[in-house]
CSV table of C-alpha atoms in Angstrom, one decimal:
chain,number,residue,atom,x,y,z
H,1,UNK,CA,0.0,0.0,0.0
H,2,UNK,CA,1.0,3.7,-0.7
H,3,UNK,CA,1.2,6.5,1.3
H,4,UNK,CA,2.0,10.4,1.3
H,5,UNK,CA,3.9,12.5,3.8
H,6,UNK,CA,3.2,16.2,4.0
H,7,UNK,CA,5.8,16.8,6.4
H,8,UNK,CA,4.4,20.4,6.8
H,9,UNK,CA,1.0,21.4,7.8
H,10,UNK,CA,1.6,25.2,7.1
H,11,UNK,CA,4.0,27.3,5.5
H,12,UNK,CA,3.7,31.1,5.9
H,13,UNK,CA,6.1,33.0,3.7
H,14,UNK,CA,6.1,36.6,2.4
H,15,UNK,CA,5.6,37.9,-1.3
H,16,UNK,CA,8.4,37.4,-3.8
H,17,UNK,CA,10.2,34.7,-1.3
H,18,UNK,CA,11.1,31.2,-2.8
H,19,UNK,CA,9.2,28.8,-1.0
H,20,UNK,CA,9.3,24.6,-1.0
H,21,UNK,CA,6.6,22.3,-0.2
H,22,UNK,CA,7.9,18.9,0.7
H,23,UNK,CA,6.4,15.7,0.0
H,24,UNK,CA,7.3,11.9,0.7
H,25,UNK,CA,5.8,8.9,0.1
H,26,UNK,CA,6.4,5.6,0.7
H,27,UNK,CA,5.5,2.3,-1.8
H,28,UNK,CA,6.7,-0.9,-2.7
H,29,UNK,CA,6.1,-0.8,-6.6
H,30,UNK,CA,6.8,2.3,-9.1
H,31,UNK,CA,4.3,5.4,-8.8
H,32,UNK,CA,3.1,8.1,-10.4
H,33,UNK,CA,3.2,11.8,-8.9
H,34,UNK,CA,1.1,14.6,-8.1
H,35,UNK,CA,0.5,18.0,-6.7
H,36,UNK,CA,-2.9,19.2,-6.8
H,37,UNK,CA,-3.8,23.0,-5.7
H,38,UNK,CA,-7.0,23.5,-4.1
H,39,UNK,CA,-7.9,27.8,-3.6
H,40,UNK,CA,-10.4,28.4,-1.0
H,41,UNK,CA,-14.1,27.3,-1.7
H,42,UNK,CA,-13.2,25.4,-4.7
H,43,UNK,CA,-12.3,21.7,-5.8
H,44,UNK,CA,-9.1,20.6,-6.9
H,45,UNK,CA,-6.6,21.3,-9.6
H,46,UNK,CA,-3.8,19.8,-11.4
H,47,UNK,CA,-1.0,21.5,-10.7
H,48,UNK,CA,1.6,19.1,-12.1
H,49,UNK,CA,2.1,15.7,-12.3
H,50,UNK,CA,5.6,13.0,-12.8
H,51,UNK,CA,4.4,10.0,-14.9
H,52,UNK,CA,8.1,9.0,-16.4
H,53,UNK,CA,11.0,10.7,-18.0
H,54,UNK,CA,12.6,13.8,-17.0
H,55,UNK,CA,12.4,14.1,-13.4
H,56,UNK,CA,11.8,17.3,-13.0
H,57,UNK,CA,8.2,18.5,-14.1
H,58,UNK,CA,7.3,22.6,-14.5
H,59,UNK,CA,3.5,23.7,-14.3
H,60,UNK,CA,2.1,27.0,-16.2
H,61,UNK,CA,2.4,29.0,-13.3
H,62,UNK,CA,6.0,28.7,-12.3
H,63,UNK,CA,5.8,25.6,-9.9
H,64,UNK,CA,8.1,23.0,-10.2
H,65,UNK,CA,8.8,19.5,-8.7
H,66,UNK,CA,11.6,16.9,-8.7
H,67,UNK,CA,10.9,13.5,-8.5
H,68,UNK,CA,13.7,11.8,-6.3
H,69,UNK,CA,13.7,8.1,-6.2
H,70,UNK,CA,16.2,7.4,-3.5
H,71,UNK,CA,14.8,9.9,-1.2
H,72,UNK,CA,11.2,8.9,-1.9
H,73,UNK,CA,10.6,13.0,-2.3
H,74,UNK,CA,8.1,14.9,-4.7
H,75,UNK,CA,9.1,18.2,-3.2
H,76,UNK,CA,7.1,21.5,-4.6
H,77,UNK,CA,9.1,24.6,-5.7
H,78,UNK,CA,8.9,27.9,-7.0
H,79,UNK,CA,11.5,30.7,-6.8
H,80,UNK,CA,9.2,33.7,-5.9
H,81,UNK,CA,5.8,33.4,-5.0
H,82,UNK,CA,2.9,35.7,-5.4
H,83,UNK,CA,-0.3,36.7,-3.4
H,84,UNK,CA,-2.7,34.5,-5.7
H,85,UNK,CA,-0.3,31.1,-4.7
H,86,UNK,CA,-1.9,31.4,-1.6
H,87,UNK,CA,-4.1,28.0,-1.4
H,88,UNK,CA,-3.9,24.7,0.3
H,89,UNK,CA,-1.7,21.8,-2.0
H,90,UNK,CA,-2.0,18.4,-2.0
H,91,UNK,CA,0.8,15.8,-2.9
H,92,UNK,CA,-0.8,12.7,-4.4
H,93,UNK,CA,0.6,9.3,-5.3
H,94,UNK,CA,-1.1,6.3,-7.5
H,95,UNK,CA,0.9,3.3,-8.4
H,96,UNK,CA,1.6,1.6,-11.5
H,97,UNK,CA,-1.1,-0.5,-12.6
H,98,UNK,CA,-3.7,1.0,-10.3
H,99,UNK,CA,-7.2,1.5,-11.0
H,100,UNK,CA,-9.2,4.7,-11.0
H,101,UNK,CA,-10.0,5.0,-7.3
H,102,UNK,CA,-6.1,4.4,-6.2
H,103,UNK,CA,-4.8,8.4,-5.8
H,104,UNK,CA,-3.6,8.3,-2.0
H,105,UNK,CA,-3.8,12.4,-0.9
H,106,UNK,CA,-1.3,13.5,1.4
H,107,UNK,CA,-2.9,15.9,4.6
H,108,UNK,CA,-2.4,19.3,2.4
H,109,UNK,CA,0.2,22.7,3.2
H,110,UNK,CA,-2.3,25.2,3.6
H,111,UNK,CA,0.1,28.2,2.0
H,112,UNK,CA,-0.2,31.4,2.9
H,113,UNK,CA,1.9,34.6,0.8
H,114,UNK,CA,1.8,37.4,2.7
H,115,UNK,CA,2.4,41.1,1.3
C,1,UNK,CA,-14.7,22.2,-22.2
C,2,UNK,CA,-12.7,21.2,-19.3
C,3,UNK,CA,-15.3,21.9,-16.4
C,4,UNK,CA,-17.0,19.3,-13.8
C,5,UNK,CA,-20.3,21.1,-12.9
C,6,UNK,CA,-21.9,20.6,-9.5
C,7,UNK,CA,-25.3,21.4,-8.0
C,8,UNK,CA,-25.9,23.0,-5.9
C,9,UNK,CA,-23.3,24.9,-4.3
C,10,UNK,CA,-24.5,24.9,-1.0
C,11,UNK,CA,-27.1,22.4,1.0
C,12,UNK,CA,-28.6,22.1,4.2
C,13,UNK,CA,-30.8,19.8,5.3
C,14,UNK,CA,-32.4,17.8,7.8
C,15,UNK,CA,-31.6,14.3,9.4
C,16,UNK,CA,-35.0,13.0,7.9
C,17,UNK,CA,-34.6,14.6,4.6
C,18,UNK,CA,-34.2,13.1,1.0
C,19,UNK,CA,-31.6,15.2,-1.2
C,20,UNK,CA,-29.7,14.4,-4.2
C,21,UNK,CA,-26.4,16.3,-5.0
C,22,UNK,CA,-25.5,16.2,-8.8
C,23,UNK,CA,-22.2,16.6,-11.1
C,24,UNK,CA,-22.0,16.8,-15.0
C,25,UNK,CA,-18.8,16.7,-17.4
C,26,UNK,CA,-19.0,17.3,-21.2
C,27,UNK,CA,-15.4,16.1,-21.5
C,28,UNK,CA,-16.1,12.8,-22.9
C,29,UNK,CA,-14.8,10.8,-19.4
C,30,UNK,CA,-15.8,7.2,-18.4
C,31,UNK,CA,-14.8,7.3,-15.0
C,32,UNK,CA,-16.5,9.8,-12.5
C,33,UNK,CA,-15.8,9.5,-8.7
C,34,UNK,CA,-17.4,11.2,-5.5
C,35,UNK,CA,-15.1,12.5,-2.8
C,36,UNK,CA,-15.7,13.9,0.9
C,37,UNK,CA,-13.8,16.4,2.3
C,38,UNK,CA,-13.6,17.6,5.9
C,39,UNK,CA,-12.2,20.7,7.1
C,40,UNK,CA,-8.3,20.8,6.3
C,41,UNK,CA,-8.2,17.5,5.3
C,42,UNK,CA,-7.7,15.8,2.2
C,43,UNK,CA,-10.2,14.0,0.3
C,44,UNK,CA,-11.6,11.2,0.8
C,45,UNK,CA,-13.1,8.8,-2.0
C,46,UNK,CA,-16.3,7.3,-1.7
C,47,UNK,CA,-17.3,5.8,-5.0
C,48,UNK,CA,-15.9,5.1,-8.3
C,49,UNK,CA,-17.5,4.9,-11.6
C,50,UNK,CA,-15.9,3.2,-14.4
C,51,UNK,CA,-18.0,3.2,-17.9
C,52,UNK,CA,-21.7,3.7,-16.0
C,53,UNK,CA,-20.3,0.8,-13.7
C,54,UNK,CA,-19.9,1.5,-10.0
C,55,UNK,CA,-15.9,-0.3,-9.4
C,56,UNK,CA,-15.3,1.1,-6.9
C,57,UNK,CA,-17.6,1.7,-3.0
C,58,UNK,CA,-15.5,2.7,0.1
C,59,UNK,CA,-17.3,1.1,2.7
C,60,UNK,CA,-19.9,3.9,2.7
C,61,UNK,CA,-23.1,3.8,4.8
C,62,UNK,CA,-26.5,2.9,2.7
C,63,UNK,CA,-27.6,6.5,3.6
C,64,UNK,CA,-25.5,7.6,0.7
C,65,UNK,CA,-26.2,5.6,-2.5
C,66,UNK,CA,-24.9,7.1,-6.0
C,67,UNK,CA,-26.3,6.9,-9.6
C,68,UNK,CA,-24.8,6.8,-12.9
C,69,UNK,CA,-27.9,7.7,-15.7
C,70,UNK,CA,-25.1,8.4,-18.1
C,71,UNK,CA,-21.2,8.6,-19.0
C,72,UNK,CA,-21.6,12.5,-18.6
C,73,UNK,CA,-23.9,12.5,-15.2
C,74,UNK,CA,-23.5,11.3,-11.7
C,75,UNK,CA,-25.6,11.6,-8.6
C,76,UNK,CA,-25.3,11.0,-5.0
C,77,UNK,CA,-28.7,10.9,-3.0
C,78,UNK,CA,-28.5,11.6,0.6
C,79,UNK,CA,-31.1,10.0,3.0
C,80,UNK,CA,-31.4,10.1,6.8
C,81,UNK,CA,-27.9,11.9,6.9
C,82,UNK,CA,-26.1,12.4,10.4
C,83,UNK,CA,-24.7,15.4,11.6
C,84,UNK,CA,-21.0,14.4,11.1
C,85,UNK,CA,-22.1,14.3,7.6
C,86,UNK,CA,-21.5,17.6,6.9
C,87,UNK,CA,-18.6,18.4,4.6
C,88,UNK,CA,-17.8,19.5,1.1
C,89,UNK,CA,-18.6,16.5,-1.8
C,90,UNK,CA,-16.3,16.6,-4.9
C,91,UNK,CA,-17.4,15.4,-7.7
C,92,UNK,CA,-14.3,14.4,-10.3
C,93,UNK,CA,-13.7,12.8,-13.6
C,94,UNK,CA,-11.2,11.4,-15.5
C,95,UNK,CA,-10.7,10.0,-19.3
C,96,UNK,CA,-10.9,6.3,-17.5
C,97,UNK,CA,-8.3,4.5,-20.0
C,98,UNK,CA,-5.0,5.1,-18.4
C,99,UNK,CA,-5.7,3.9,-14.7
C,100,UNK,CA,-3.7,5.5,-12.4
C,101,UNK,CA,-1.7,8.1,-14.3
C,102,UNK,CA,-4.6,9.7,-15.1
C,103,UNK,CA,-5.4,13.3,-14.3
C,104,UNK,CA,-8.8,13.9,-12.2
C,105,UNK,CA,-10.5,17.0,-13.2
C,106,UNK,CA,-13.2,18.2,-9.7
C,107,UNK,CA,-15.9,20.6,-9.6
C,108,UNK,CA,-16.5,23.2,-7.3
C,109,UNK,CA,-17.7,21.1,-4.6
C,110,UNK,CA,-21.3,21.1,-2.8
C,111,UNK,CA,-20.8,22.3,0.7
C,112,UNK,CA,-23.5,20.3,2.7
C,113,UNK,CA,-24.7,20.8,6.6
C,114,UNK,CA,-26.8,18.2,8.1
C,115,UNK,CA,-28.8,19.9,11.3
């Protein structure tokens, strides 16, 4: 069975800081990645996802993530954040060869940018 | 069209009520799931549809009982609810051919209170 580590509940930072999310998961076959993005009184989005390949993946937005094997890590990036990134993100894992209802969510960092 | 629709946006209701909540996609997706989601916490899944074929049932109580009419709709009705019912439901869909690498696409949410 798979599971998803969130190792931080909350991150404050301020405007124009780099911030990083960190993620970890833990499984006994190959998985696929994910960070979702959810804003306040709204569902989920796909914010990026590692399926195979390069391991680092870029969203639209200027959020990236590196998927690191050895360390079991899917940690979240960006260089300078905004007041709009503010939002609660969830790291996600499914495994390879998993059905439909198999994406474990990690507990969410609820980030907050502050001016 | 990339949107999952939900109605309504907002329920409450009664422990001796009937209610249905409802979610639509026009993206052409055979699976469509149902999520509950309590105050900062992640979601949880409830029920999976895969091609108008429920795959997938959590362990739900009887008092929630979903409905596929068709690939593009999905309903949940809600009977005889408790109080710790209360939460946001997300609906989601995916395409439904590429298991677990697949991304899920949610709606907006319906947040329900059960007095």
């Amino acid at each position: 069975a798979q599971s998803v580590t969130q190792l931080d509940s909350q991150v404050p930072v301020f405007e124009e800081a780099p911030v990083e999310l960190r993620c970890n998961y833990s499984s006994s076959v190959s998985v696929y990645l994910f960070w979702y993005v959810q804003y306040p009184n709204q569902g989920l989005q796909l914010l990026l996802k590692y399926l195979s390949g390069s391991t680092l993946v870029e969203s639209i937005n200027g959020f990236e993530a590196e998927f690191n094997k050895s360390q079991t890590s899917f940690h979240l990036r960006k260089p300078s954040v905004h007041i709009s990134d503010t939002a609660e993100y969830f790291c996600a894992v499914s495994n390879y060869g998993g059905s439909q209802g198999n994406l474990i969510f990690g507990k969410g960092t609820k980030l907050s940018v502050k001016p | 069209d990339t949107e999952v629709t939900q109605t309504p946006k907002h329920l409450v209701m009664g422990m001796t009520n009937k209610k249905s909540l409802k979610c639509e996609q026009h993206m052409g997706h055979r699976a469509m799931y149902w999520y509950k989601q309590k105050a900062k916490k992640p979601p949880e899944l409830m029920f999976v549809y895969s091609y108008e074929k429920l795959s997938i049932n959590e362990s739900v109580p009887s008092r929630f009982s979903p409905e596929c009419p068709n690939s593009s709709l999905l309903n949940l009705h809600l009977h005889a609810l408790q109080p710790e019912d209360s939460a946001l439901y997300l609906c989601a869909s995916s395409p439904g051919g590429l298991a677990g690498q697949e991304t899920q696409y949610f709606g907006p949410g319906t947040r329900l209170l059960v007095l």
